[in-house]
Short mmCIF file of C-alpha atoms and ligand atoms in Angstrom, two decimals:
data_model
loop_
_atom_site.label_atom_id
_atom_site.label_comp_id
_atom_site.label_asym_id
_atom_site.label_seq_id
_atom_site.Cartn_x
_atom_site.Cartn_y
_atom_site.Cartn_z
CA MET P 1 84.26 78.76 110.41
CA SER P 2 84.51 78.68 114.16
CA GLN P 3 86.52 81.38 114.93
CA PRO P 4 85.64 85.18 114.64
CA ASN P 5 87.16 86.67 111.48
CA GLU P 6 90.21 89.26 113.36
CA LYS P 7 90.91 90.81 110.05
CA LEU P 8 87.42 92.13 109.44
CA ILE P 9 86.98 93.02 112.97
CA ASP P 10 90.47 95.06 113.04
CA ALA P 11 89.51 96.65 110.01
CA LYS P 12 85.88 98.00 110.99
CA GLN P 13 87.41 98.81 114.34
CA LYS P 14 90.63 101.04 112.65
CA LEU P 15 87.53 102.48 110.76
CA ALA P 16 85.88 103.44 113.45
CA ARG P 17 88.71 105.01 115.44
CA ASP P 18 90.15 106.89 112.44
CA LYS P 19 86.53 108.35 111.62
CA ALA P 20 85.99 109.19 115.42
CA ALA P 21 89.46 111.03 115.46
CA LYS P 22 88.56 113.24 112.66
CA GLY P 23 85.33 114.02 114.24
CA ILE P 24 83.19 112.14 111.93
CA GLY P 25 79.71 110.49 112.50
CA THR P 26 80.56 111.19 116.43
CA GLY P 27 76.81 112.49 116.90
CA HIS P 28 75.57 116.03 116.48
CA ASP P 29 72.35 117.53 117.87
CA SER P 30 69.23 117.35 115.93
CA PRO P 31 65.76 118.31 116.55
CA HIS P 32 64.62 114.67 116.63
CA GLN P 33 62.69 114.78 113.61
CA ARG P 34 62.60 111.42 112.29
CA ASP P 35 63.20 112.13 108.66
CA ARG P 36 62.02 108.48 107.35
CA LEU P 37 65.77 108.10 105.92
CA PRO P 38 68.55 109.01 108.39
CA ALA P 39 71.15 111.74 107.11
CA GLY P 40 74.10 109.85 105.53
CA GLN P 41 72.11 106.55 104.85
CA ARG P 42 71.02 105.23 101.52
CA LEU P 43 68.28 102.77 100.67
CA VAL P 44 69.32 99.19 99.22
CA SER P 45 67.07 96.79 98.06
CA GLY P 46 68.39 93.36 99.49
CA TRP P 47 69.14 92.97 102.96
CA PRO P 48 73.02 92.74 103.66
CA VAL P 49 74.48 90.41 106.00
CA LEU P 50 77.09 91.42 108.68
CA ASP P 51 78.66 89.06 111.14
CA LEU P 52 82.16 88.76 113.00
CA GLY P 53 82.70 85.65 110.42
CA LEU P 54 80.37 83.21 112.43
CA GLN P 55 76.90 82.14 111.89
CA PRO P 56 76.00 79.82 114.84
CA GLU P 57 73.17 77.18 113.90
CA ILE P 58 71.05 76.78 116.93
CA PRO P 59 68.19 74.32 116.40
CA VAL P 60 64.92 75.42 118.04
CA ASN P 61 64.74 72.58 120.23
CA GLU P 62 68.13 73.76 121.57
CA TRP P 63 67.77 77.27 121.51
CA MET P 64 67.24 79.17 125.14
CA LEU P 65 67.19 82.67 125.98
CA GLU P 66 68.37 83.49 129.47
CA VAL P 67 67.56 86.50 131.56
CA LEU P 68 70.56 87.33 133.86
CA GLY P 69 72.10 89.85 135.99
CA ALA P 70 70.15 92.68 137.82
CA ALA P 71 66.78 90.27 137.32
CA GLN P 72 65.26 87.15 138.34
CA ARG P 73 66.98 84.62 136.36
CA GLN P 74 64.92 82.85 134.15
CA VAL P 75 65.28 80.60 130.99
CA PHE P 76 63.13 80.83 127.80
CA SER P 77 62.45 77.33 125.72
CA TRP P 78 61.51 77.97 122.38
CA ALA P 79 57.88 77.01 123.41
CA ASP P 80 57.94 79.47 126.53
CA PHE P 81 59.38 82.14 124.03
CA LEU P 82 56.03 81.55 121.88
CA LYS P 83 53.70 81.71 124.74
CA LEU P 84 54.81 85.50 125.28
CA PRO P 85 52.25 87.89 123.51
CA GLN P 86 53.11 87.78 119.79
CA THR P 87 53.17 91.07 117.45
CA LYS P 88 53.61 91.80 113.95
CA LEU P 89 55.16 95.31 112.92
CA THR P 90 56.13 96.90 109.93
CA THR P 91 59.65 98.97 110.50
CA ASP P 92 62.60 100.24 109.02
CA PHE P 93 66.33 99.17 109.84
CA HIS P 94 69.45 101.44 109.84
CA CYS P 95 73.18 100.06 109.37
CA VAL P 96 75.93 102.15 110.51
CA THR P 97 77.50 100.88 106.97
CA SER P 98 75.06 103.55 105.77
CA TRP P 99 72.59 100.76 104.37
CA SER P 100 68.74 101.39 105.28
CA ILE P 101 65.87 98.99 104.59
CA PHE P 102 62.38 100.03 104.71
CA ASP P 103 59.27 98.15 105.47
CA SER P 104 60.55 94.92 107.09
CA ARG P 105 57.45 92.98 108.25
CA VAL P 106 58.72 91.25 111.75
CA GLU P 107 57.10 89.33 114.14
CA GLY P 108 58.19 88.38 117.50
CA VAL P 109 57.92 89.81 121.15
CA LEU P 110 57.58 93.31 121.80
CA TRP P 111 60.35 94.61 124.37
CA SER P 112 57.27 95.94 126.67
CA ASP P 113 55.73 92.43 126.68
CA PHE P 114 59.10 90.84 127.41
CA MET P 115 59.77 93.12 130.44
CA ALA P 116 56.14 92.47 131.55
CA ALA P 117 57.16 88.73 131.39
CA VAL P 118 60.60 89.12 133.48
CA LYS P 119 61.16 90.48 136.83
CA ALA P 120 64.03 93.04 136.42
CA ASP P 121 65.42 95.14 139.32
CA PRO P 122 63.70 98.61 138.88
CA HIS P 123 66.84 99.80 139.37
CA ALA P 124 68.40 98.63 135.98
CA THR P 125 69.62 101.01 133.63
CA HIS P 126 70.91 99.30 130.84
CA VAL P 127 70.74 95.92 129.09
CA MET P 128 73.60 93.77 127.45
CA PHE P 129 72.23 91.40 124.67
CA HIS P 130 74.60 88.09 124.63
CA SER P 131 74.80 86.44 121.56
CA TYR P 132 75.74 82.81 120.47
CA ASP P 133 78.64 83.98 118.41
CA GLY P 134 80.28 85.76 121.29
CA TYR P 135 78.84 89.28 120.37
CA SER P 136 77.26 91.65 122.76
CA THR P 137 76.03 94.69 122.58
CA ASN P 138 74.78 97.64 125.38
CA VAL P 139 71.63 99.11 125.22
CA PRO P 140 69.86 101.86 127.50
CA LEU P 141 66.71 100.80 129.00
CA LYS P 142 65.13 103.99 128.41
CA ASP P 143 65.69 103.63 124.46
CA LEU P 144 64.09 99.98 124.52
CA ASN P 145 61.20 101.09 126.89
CA GLU P 146 60.82 104.31 124.64
CA ASP P 147 60.97 102.74 121.55
CA PRO P 148 57.35 101.23 120.62
CA GLN P 149 58.91 99.18 117.78
CA ALA P 150 61.97 97.37 119.98
CA MET P 151 61.24 93.77 119.63
CA LEU P 152 62.69 90.06 120.01
CA ILE P 153 61.86 88.77 116.29
CA HIS P 154 61.73 85.23 115.09
CA SER P 155 60.22 86.04 111.73
CA TRP P 156 60.89 88.35 109.09
CA GLY P 157 59.02 88.83 105.62
CA GLY P 158 56.57 86.20 106.69
CA ALA P 159 59.22 83.34 107.02
CA PRO P 160 61.15 82.25 110.16
CA LEU P 161 64.11 84.66 110.72
CA GLU P 162 66.93 83.24 108.33
CA ARG P 163 69.97 81.83 110.25
CA ILE P 164 72.13 84.29 108.31
CA HIS P 165 70.35 87.22 109.83
CA GLY P 166 70.14 85.93 113.50
CA GLY P 167 67.23 83.15 113.39
CA PRO P 168 66.13 81.54 115.52
CA VAL P 169 65.71 85.00 117.50
CA ARG P 170 67.69 88.14 117.34
CA GLY P 171 66.85 91.87 118.80
CA TRP P 172 65.14 94.43 116.49
CA ILE P 173 65.32 98.03 117.75
CA PRO P 174 64.76 100.24 114.68
CA SER P 175 65.31 103.51 116.75
CA LEU P 176 69.28 102.65 116.83
CA TYR P 177 71.68 101.77 114.28
CA ALA P 178 71.54 97.69 113.56
CA TRP P 179 74.71 96.74 115.29
CA LYS P 180 72.73 97.15 118.57
CA SER P 181 70.41 94.58 117.31
CA ALA P 182 72.18 91.41 118.56
CA LYS P 183 71.39 88.46 116.06
CA TRP P 184 71.51 84.54 117.68
CA VAL P 185 70.08 86.24 121.10
CA LYS P 186 70.78 83.91 123.89
CA GLY P 187 70.77 85.97 127.04
CA ILE P 188 69.61 89.34 128.12
CA GLU P 189 71.39 90.98 131.19
CA PHE P 190 69.91 93.65 132.88
CA MET P 191 72.61 95.91 134.62
CA LEU P 192 72.58 98.39 137.07
CA LYS P 193 75.17 100.59 135.09
CA ASP P 194 76.45 101.09 131.61
CA LYS P 195 79.15 98.52 130.35
CA ARG P 196 80.21 98.53 126.47
CA GLY P 197 79.51 95.77 124.26
CA PHE P 198 81.43 94.26 121.26
CA TRP P 199 81.61 97.12 118.76
CA GLU P 200 81.02 99.59 121.56
CA VAL P 201 84.83 99.03 123.07
CA ARG P 202 86.08 98.89 119.25
CA GLY P 203 85.38 102.28 118.70
CA TYR P 204 81.32 102.43 117.64
CA HIS P 205 79.63 105.06 119.73
CA ASN P 206 77.83 103.91 122.82
CA HIS P 207 74.56 104.82 121.87
CA GLY P 208 74.08 104.82 118.29
CA ASP P 209 71.08 107.02 117.36
CA PRO P 210 70.87 107.10 113.49
CA TRP P 211 69.05 110.70 113.63
CA LYS P 212 71.99 112.12 115.38
CA GLU P 213 74.81 110.05 113.24
CA GLU P 214 75.95 108.39 116.60
CA ARG P 215 78.37 106.04 114.55
CA TYR P 216 82.01 106.26 116.32
CA SER P 217 83.23 107.32 119.16
N1 LIG M 301 75.38 88.11 117.02
C1 LIG M 301 75.58 88.74 116.47
N2 LIG M 301 74.69 90.18 116.39
C2 LIG M 301 75.09 91.15 115.42
C3 LIG M 301 76.37 91.15 114.39
C4 LIG M 301 77.15 90.29 114.88
O1 LIG M 301 78.18 90.30 114.19
N3 LIG M 301 76.83 88.92 115.68
N4 LIG M 301 76.51 92.35 114.04
C5 LIG M 301 75.91 93.68 114.06
C6 LIG M 301 76.00 94.46 113.16
S1 LIG M 301 77.61 95.04 112.97
C7 LIG M 301 75.05 94.71 112.01
S2 LIG M 301 75.02 95.97 111.01
C8 LIG M 301 73.68 93.66 112.12
C9 LIG M 301 73.45 93.36 110.56
O2 LIG M 301 72.55 92.42 110.74
P1 LIG M 301 72.13 91.64 109.39
O3 LIG M 301 73.16 90.70 109.03
O4 LIG M 301 70.60 91.11 109.61
O5 LIG M 301 71.99 92.65 108.15
O6 LIG M 301 73.74 92.80 113.29
C10 LIG M 301 74.14 93.23 114.39
N5 LIG M 301 74.03 91.90 115.31
MO1 LIG M 302 77.03 96.85 111.67
#
């Protein structure tokens, strides 16, 4: 398939708008206590696949990661990316559609190590992740910098990240709902002010903290 699945996108957008209109899942105060399973989530055994109906295939020798926006432009090839410090972590992952998975063994580059390798404008406040399927998602730099598990991953469960899950490289931000973890990442844009990404303009919450149930807005 070479076109996004518009029916699916419209249905998800409608669901988000309906819930938001009823005040469901629009966020609530919570002491930021990190119950391991956030409210409204259930643990699943497999790892579901969600996308826009496109699963781009990018061979690693063609894969590139561009740093753009309020930063010195930089392009990482696959080899460049693997030269950055590599870290293995075991983390949880929570999707707004209510599934959660525990104990994913992931490997890749910690956000803090990525930041050390790029020259971002110190005034940048947000990042837009851009993907090979046309997807995008915005994340405050504060969340990335304060999540010690925020990464760009290339491996999951001890094997290369499968294409269906965003390989060669995807974002991995366990402190936010999974839609903030862009699959098939091709660009990281530093921004001096916030701008909404693909789902954020279609009724999803702008922030997406699972422990505050920031699902829709
Ligand atoms: N490039 C891209 N990244 C994406 C998406 C997408 O459609 N395209 N979907 C998001 C959503 S809504 C979710 S829930 C997770 C799903 O990741 P998974 O398919 O590996 O479970 O990826 C997120 N990242
Ligand atoms: Mo999602």
